[in-house]
XYZ file of C-alpha atoms in Angstrom:
568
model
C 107.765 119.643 121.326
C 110.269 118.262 119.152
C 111.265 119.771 115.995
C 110.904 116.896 113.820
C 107.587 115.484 112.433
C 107.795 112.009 113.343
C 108.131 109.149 110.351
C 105.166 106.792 110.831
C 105.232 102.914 109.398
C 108.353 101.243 107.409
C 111.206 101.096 108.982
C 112.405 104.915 109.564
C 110.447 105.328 112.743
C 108.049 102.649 113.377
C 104.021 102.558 113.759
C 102.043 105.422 114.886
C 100.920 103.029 117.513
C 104.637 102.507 119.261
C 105.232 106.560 118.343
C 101.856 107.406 120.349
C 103.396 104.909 123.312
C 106.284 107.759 124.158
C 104.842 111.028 125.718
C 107.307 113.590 124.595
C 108.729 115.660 127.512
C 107.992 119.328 127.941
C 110.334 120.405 130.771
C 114.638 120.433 130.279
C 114.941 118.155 133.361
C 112.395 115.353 131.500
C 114.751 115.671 128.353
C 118.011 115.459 130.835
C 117.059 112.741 132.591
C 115.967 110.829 129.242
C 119.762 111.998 127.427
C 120.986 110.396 130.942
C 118.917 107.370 130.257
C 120.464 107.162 126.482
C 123.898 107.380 127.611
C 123.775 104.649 130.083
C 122.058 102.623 127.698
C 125.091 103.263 125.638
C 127.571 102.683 127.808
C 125.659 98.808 128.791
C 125.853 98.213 125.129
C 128.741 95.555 124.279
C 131.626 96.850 122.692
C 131.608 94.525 119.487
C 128.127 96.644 118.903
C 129.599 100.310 119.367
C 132.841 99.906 117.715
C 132.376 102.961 115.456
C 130.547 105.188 118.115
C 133.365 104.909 121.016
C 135.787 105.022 118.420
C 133.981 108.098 117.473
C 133.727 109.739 120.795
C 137.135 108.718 121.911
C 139.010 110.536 118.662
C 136.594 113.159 118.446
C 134.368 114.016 121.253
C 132.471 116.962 120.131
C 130.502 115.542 117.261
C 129.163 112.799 119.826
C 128.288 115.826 122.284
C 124.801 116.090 124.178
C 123.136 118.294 121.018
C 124.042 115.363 118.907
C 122.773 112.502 121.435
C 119.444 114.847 121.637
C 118.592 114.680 117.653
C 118.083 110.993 117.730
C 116.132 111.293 120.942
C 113.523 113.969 119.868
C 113.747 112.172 116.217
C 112.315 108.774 117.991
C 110.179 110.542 120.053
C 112.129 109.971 122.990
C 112.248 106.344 122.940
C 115.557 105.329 124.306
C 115.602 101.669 123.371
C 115.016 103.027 119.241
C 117.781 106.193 119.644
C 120.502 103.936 120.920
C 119.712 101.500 117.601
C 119.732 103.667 115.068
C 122.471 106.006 116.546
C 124.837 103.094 116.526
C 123.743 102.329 113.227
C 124.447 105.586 111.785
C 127.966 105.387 113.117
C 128.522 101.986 111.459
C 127.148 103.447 108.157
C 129.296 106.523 108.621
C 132.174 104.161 109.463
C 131.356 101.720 106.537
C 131.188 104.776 103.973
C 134.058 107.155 105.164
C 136.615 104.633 106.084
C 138.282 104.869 109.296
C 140.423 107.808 108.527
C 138.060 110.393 107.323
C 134.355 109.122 109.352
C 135.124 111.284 112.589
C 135.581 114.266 110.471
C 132.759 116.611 110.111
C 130.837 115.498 106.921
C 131.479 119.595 105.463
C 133.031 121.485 102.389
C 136.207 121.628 105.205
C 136.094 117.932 106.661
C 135.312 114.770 104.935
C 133.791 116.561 101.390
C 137.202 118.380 100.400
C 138.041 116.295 98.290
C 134.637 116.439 96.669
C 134.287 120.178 96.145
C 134.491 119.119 91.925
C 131.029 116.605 92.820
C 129.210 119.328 94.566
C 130.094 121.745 91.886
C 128.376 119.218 89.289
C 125.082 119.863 90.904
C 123.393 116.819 89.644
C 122.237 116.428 93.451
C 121.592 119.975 95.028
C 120.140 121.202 98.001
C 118.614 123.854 97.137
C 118.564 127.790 99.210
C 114.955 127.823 99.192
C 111.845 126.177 101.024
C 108.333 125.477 99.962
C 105.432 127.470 101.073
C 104.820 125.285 104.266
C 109.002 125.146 105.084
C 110.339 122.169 103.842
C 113.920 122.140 102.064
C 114.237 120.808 98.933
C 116.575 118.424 97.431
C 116.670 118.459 93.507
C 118.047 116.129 91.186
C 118.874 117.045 87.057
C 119.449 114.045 85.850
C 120.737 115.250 82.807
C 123.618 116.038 84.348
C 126.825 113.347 84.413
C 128.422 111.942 88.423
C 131.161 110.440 89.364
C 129.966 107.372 90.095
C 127.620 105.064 92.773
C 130.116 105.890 95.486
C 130.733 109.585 95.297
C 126.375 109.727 94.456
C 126.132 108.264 98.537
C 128.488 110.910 99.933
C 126.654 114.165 98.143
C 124.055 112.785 99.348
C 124.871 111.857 102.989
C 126.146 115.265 102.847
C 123.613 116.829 102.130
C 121.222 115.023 104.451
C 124.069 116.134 107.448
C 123.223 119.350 106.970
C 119.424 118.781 108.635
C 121.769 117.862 111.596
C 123.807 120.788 111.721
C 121.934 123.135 114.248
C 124.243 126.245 112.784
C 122.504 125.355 109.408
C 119.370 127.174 108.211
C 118.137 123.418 107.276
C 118.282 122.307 111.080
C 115.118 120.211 111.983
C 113.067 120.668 108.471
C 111.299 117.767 106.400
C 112.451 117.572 102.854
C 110.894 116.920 99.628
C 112.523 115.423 96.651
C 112.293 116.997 93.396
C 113.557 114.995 90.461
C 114.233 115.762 87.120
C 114.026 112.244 85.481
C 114.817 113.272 81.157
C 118.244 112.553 81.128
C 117.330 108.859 82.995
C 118.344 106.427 80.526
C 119.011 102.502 80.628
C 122.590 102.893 80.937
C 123.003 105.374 83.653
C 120.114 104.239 85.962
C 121.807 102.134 88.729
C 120.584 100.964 91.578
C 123.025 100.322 93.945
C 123.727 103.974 95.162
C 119.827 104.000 95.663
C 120.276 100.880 97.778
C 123.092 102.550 99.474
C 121.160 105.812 100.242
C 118.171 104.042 101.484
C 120.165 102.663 103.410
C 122.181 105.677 105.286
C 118.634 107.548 105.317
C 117.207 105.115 107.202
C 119.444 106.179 110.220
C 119.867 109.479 109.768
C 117.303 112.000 112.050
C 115.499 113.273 108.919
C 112.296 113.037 107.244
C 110.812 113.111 103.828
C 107.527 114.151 103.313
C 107.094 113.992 99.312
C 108.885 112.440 96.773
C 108.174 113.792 92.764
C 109.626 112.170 89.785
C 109.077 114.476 86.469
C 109.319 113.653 82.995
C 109.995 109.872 83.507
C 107.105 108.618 81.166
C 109.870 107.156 78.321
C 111.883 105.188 81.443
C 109.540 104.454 84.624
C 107.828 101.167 83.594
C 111.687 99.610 83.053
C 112.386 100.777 86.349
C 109.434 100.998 88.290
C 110.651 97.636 90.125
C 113.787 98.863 91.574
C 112.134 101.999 92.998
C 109.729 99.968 94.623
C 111.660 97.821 96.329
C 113.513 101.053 98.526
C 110.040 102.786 98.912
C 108.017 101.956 102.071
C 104.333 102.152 102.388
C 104.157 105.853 103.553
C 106.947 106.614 100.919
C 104.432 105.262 98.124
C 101.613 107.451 99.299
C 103.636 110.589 99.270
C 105.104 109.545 95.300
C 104.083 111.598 92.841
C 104.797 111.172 89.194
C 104.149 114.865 86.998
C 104.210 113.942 82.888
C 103.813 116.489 80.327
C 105.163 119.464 78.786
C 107.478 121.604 80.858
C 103.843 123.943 81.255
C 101.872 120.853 83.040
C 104.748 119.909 84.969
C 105.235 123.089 86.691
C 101.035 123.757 87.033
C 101.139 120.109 88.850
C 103.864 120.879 91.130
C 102.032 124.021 92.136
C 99.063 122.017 93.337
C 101.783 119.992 95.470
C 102.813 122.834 97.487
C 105.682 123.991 94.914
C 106.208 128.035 94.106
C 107.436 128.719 90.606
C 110.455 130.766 92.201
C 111.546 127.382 94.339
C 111.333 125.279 91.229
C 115.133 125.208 89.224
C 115.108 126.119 85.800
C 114.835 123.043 84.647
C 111.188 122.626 85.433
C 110.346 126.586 86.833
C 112.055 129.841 87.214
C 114.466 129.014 89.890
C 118.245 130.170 88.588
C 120.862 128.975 90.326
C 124.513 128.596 88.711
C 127.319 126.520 90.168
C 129.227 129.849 92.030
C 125.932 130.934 93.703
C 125.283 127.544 94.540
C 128.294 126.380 96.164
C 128.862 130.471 97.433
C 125.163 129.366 99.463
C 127.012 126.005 100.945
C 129.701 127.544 102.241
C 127.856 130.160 104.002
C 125.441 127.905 105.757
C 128.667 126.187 107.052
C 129.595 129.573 107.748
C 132.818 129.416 105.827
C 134.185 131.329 102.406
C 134.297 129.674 99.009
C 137.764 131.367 98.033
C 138.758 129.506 101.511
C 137.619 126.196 100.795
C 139.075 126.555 97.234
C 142.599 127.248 98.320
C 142.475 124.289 100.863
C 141.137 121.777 98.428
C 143.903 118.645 97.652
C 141.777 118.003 94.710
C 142.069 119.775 91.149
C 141.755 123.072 91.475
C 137.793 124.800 91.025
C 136.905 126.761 87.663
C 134.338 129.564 88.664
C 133.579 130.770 85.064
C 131.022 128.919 84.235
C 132.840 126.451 81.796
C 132.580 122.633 81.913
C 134.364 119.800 81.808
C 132.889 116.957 79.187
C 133.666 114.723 82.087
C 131.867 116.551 84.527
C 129.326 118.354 82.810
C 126.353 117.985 80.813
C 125.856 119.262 77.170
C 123.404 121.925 78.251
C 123.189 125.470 77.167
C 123.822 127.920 79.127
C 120.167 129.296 80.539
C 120.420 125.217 81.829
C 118.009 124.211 78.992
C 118.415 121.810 76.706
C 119.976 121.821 73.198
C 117.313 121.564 70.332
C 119.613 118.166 69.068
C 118.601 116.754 72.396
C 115.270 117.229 72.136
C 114.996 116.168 68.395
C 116.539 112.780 70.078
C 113.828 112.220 72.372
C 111.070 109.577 71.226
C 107.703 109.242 72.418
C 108.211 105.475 73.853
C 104.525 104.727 74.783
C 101.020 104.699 73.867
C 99.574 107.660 75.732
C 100.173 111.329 74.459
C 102.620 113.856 75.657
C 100.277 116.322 76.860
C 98.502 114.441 79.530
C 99.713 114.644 82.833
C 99.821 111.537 85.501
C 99.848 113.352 89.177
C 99.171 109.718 90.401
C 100.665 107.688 93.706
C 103.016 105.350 93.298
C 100.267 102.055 93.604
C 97.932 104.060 90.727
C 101.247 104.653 88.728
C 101.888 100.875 88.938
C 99.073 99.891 88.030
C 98.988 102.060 84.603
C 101.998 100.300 82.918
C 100.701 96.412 83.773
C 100.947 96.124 79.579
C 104.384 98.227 79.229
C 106.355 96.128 81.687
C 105.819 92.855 79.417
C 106.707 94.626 76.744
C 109.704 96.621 78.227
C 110.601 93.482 79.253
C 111.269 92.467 75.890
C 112.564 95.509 74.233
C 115.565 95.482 76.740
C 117.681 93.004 75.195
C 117.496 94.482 71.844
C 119.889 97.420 73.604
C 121.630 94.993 74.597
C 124.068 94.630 71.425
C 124.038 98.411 71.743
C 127.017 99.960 73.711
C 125.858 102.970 75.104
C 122.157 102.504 75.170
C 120.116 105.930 75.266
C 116.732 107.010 75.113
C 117.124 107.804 71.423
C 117.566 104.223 70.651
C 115.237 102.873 72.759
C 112.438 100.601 70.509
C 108.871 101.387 70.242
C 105.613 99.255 71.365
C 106.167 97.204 67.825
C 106.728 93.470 68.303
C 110.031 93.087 67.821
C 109.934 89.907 64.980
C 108.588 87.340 67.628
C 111.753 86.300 67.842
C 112.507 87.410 71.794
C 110.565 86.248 74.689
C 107.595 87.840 76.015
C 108.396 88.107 79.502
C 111.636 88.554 81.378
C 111.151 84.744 83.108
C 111.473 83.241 80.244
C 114.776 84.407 79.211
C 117.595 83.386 82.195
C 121.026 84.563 82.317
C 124.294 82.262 82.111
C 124.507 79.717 84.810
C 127.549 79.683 86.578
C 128.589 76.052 85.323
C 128.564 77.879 82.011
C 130.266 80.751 82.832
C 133.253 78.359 84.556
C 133.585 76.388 81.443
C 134.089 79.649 79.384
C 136.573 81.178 81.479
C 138.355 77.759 82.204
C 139.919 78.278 78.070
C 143.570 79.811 78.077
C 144.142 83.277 78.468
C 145.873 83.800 75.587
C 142.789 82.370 74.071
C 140.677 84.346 75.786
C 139.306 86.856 73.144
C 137.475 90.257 73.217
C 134.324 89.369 71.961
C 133.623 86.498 74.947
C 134.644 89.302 77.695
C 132.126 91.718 75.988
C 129.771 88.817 75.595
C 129.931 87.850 79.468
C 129.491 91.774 80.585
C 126.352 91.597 77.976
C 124.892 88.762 79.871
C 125.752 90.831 83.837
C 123.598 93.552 82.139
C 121.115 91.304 80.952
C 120.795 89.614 84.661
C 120.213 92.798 86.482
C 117.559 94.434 84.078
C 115.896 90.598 85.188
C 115.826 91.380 88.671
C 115.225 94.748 88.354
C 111.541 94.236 85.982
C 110.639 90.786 87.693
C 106.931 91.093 88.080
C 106.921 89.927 91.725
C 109.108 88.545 94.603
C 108.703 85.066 93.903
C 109.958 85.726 89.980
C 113.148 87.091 91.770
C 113.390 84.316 93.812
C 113.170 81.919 91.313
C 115.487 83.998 89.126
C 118.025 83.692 92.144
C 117.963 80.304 92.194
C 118.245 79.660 88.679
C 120.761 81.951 88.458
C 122.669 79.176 90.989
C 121.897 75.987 88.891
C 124.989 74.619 87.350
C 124.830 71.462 84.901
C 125.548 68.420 85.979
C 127.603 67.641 82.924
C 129.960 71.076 83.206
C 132.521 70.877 85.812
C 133.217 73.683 87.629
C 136.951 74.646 86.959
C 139.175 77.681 88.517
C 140.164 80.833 86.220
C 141.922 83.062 86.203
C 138.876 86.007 86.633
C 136.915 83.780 89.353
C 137.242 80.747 91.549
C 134.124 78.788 91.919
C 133.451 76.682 94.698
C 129.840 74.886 94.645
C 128.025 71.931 96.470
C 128.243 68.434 94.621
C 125.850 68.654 91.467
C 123.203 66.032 92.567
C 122.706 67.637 96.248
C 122.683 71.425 94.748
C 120.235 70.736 91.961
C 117.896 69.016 94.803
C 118.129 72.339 96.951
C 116.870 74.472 93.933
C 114.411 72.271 92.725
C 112.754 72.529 96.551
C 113.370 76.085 96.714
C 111.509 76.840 93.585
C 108.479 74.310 94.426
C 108.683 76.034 97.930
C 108.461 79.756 96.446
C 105.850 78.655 94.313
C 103.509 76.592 96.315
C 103.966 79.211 98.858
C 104.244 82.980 98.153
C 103.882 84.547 101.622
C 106.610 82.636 103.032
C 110.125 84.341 104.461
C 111.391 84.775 100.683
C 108.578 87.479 100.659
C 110.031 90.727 102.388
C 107.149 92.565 102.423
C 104.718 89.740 104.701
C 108.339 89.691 106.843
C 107.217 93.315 107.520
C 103.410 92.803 107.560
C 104.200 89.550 110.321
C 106.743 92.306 112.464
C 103.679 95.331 112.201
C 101.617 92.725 113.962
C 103.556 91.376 116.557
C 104.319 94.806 117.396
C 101.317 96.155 117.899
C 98.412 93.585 118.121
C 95.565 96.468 117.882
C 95.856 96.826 114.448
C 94.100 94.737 111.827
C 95.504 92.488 109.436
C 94.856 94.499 106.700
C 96.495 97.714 107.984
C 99.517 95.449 108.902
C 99.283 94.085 105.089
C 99.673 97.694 104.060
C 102.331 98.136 106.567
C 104.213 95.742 105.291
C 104.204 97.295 101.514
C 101.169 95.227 100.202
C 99.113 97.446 97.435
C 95.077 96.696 97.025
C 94.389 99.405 94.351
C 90.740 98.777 94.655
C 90.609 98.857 98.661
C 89.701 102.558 98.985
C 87.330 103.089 96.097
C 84.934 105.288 97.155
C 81.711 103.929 94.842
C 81.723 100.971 96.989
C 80.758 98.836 93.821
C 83.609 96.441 94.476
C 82.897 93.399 96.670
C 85.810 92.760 99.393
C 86.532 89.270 98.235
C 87.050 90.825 94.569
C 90.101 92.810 95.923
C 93.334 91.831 94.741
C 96.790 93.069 94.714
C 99.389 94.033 91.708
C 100.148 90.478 91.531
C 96.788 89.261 91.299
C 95.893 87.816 94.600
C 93.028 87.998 96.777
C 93.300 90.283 100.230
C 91.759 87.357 101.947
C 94.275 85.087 100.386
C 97.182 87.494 101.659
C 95.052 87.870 105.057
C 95.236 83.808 105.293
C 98.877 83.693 104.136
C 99.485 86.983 107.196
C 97.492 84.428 109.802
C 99.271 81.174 109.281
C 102.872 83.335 109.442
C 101.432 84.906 112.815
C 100.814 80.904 114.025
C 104.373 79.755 112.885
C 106.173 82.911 114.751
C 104.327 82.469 118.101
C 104.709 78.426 117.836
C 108.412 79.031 117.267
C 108.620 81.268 120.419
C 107.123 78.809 122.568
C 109.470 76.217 121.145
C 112.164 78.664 122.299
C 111.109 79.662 126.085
């Protein structure tokens, strides 16, 4: 049997239907003749598709050896068509992320990560040297500690997901669950393009997750409870769990999820792990010393004694707490009280902040004048003076005719205050996408975000050059865009009925509503057990029927199979 649990629905590994369609072989000639069947499936691909792999194989042949071919097999459950995919995939993400000089290295302290030995040190991403009660590894994040930046965040964490691959490694073949300490997540160092990034490398990389838990991210989750669901699939969001309380709660919740106190870092149990011991436990699963990988290093040289660099470290203590000051900063942001605790999926944990968002929404753009915005500074629930908008919509960022026109002034008239204006108005724009209460708001504020005025030419600059569609034509292709969007919602600008419409034609046994689900869709009143709620009373987040997203599913069904006829 293969040593990985396979990942059933979004796009990591497909439905259970098309896993249940592969028998998994049980014999080492079955497996040989399948590896056989994978290589010549690789060798028929076209070249312009396997750049990186060949590349790969033909500078360095033995991390593209049989063992390696064999972990995407027994990860797709020895479908040969899916192992070729997303192992040519994960050599164009390697490629795309390494560069060409360092992506046929092995990803280890002594390959492509030398250079990185300071990152790993910072242990704001750590893998840690024990496993759960039932064996899966756990990766920990302390937020409250400071990175590099998006780039360096994807290679720890690439990294560390290359070590499930290893098959020297005492990780080899085990599910993971993420841990995350979310106090030190604040407006200004939440990003989410090395989330994007990382969602995107896990998705072809031969490992699985099997819980996700966020702690202690009651004062920040509402204003970013929109990016995270956008890289969360549907069996992601039943395996999220959010744990709010005191430091007590927390740990007495993860407990109940399958966490010991002694795997838990001291930061929310009795874990201790300092930055020697940690990267000491590295080295040795990569069978290698930490004096060796110290003296080889082309970076600044290591510090072992426990002293930290302000640009590296946090302003902890030393037992990894933190300070009192810290503490004193931290407001209570929302209505409900500290010492409740919300072990709640991600669709129930949605569904509490419906009020916050709004309001969130709104209390954003007063940090904006701020310039480091933190949680200390973050407003309360009161109105602030009716003066800013109630919802995000209703406040859109700087056009781009706009923006031309400013930048089209002199550059020796180009001031300060209009550069710190325009990177005001960028963070404004991406806190919009980010808390836009459904897909069609960010498809509308995409287009928006497009329409220039007819009466502001669009000049070069020296910071941009602009080229755009004559005025009359573009404003006519966002004015039918937007009526489009809005007339209707489960059209292709909707990702999640894209994946609901591909669960179907895939496998045609299941029901519309499990390919709704499939797709990302959330009924919070679907599986209530009191039966009290009628079926044609269920509705979504965004307030829409499940017969209305069942009709909008059917007619997208009839449009694909009309437009394959068209095609034969």
């Amino acid at each position: 049997m293969s040593m990985f649990r396979p990942f059933y629905g979004g796009e990591k590994g497909g439905t259970k239907s098309q896993q249940d369609k592969h028998i998994v072989p049980t014999s080492s000639e079955e497996r040989k003749l399948l590896l056989n069947q994978l290589k010549c499936r690789l060798s028929d691909t076209p070249h312009e598709l396997k750049a990186a792999y060949a590349h790969a194989q033909r500078v360095n042949s033995k991390i593209v050896d049989d063992d390696h071919l064999l972990l995407f097999l027994e990860y797709d459950n020895f479908d040969v068509e899916a192992a070729s995919k997303n192992l040519l995939r994960y050599w164009e993400n390697r490629l795309s992320l390494w560069g060409e000089s360092d992506f046929t290295k092995p990803i280890t302290l002594r390959g492509a990560m030398r250079q990185y030995l300071d990152d790993v040190m910072g242990m704001y991403v750590q893998l840690l040297p024990v496993f759960t009660p039932d064996g899966s590894a756990i990766i920990h994040f302390d937020t409250r500690k400071n990175v590099s930046g998006d780039g360096t965040m994807v290679k720890l964490m690439v990294y560390i997901l290359q070590r499930f691959m290893d098959k020297s490694s005492k990780y080899y073949g085990r599910s993971l669950a993420v841990l995350s300490n979310g106090s030190g997540v604040t407006l200004s160092n939440f990003s989410t393009g090395w989330i994007s990034q990382v969602t995107r490398h896990y998705s072809s990389i031969p490992v699985t997750s099997n819980s996700i838990h966020l702690c202690h991210t009651e004062k920040v989750f509402p204003l970013v409870m929109g990016a995270i669901k956008v890289v969360l699939d549907a069996a992601q969001r039943d395996e999220f769990r959010l744990h709010d309380g005191n430091d007590q709660q927390v740990a007495e919740s993860l407990c109940r999820f399958g966490f010991d106190l002694d795997c838990i870092p001291t930061s929310l149990g009795k874990l201790e792990l300092n930055e020697e011991d940690y990267m000491r436990g590295l080295a040795a699963d990569e069978s290698a010393e930490l004096e060796d990988l110290i003296d080889t290093a082309p970076s600044k040289p290591l510090t072992l004694t426990g002293q930290t660099s302000p640009s590296v470290w946090s302003p902890l203590s030393a037992g990894g707490e933190e300070s009192s000051g810290r503490q004193e900063q931290l407001i209570d942001m929302y209505a409900h009280q500290a010492d409740i605790v919300a072990q709640q999926s991600f669709a129930v944990a949605e569904a509490m902040y419906p009020a916050m968002q709004a309001v969130s929404a709104s209390n954003v753009f007063n940090l904006m004048g701020s310039a480091s915005p933190t949680i200390s500074n973050i407003p309360t629930l009161a109105a602030p003076r009716g003066a800013l908008p109630q919802t995000i919509s209703q406040c859109l960022p700087l056009s781009l005719g706009q923006l031309a026109s400013l930048q089209s002034i002199q550059r020796d008239q180009y001031s300060m205050t209009q550069q710190q204006h325009f990177q005001q108005q960028q963070f404004q724009q991406q806190f919009q996408h980010q808390l836009a209460p459904s897909w069609n708001h960010q498809i509308a504020l995409n287009a928006s975000s497009l329409a220039t005025p007819s009466n502001v030419a669009v000049q070069s600059s020296p910071l941009h050059s602009v080229i755009t569609k004559p005025q009359a034509q573009q404003k006519k292709t966002v004015k039918k865009k937007l009526s489009r969007s809005a007339k209707h919602p489960g059209r292709t600008g909707d990702q999640r009925m894209n994946k609901a419409v591909q669960a179907k034609l895939n496998d045609s046994d299941i029901s519309l509503i499990d390919a709704l689900l499939s797709g990302g869709f959330v009924f919070p009143d679907l599986d209530k057990e009191d039966k009290t709620t009628k079926t044609a009373d269920v509705k979504d987040l965004e307030g829409i029927s499940i017969y209305q997203r069942r009709n909008q599913l059917l007619r997208r069904l009839r449009l694909a199979k009309e437009k394959e006829k068209k095609s034969m």
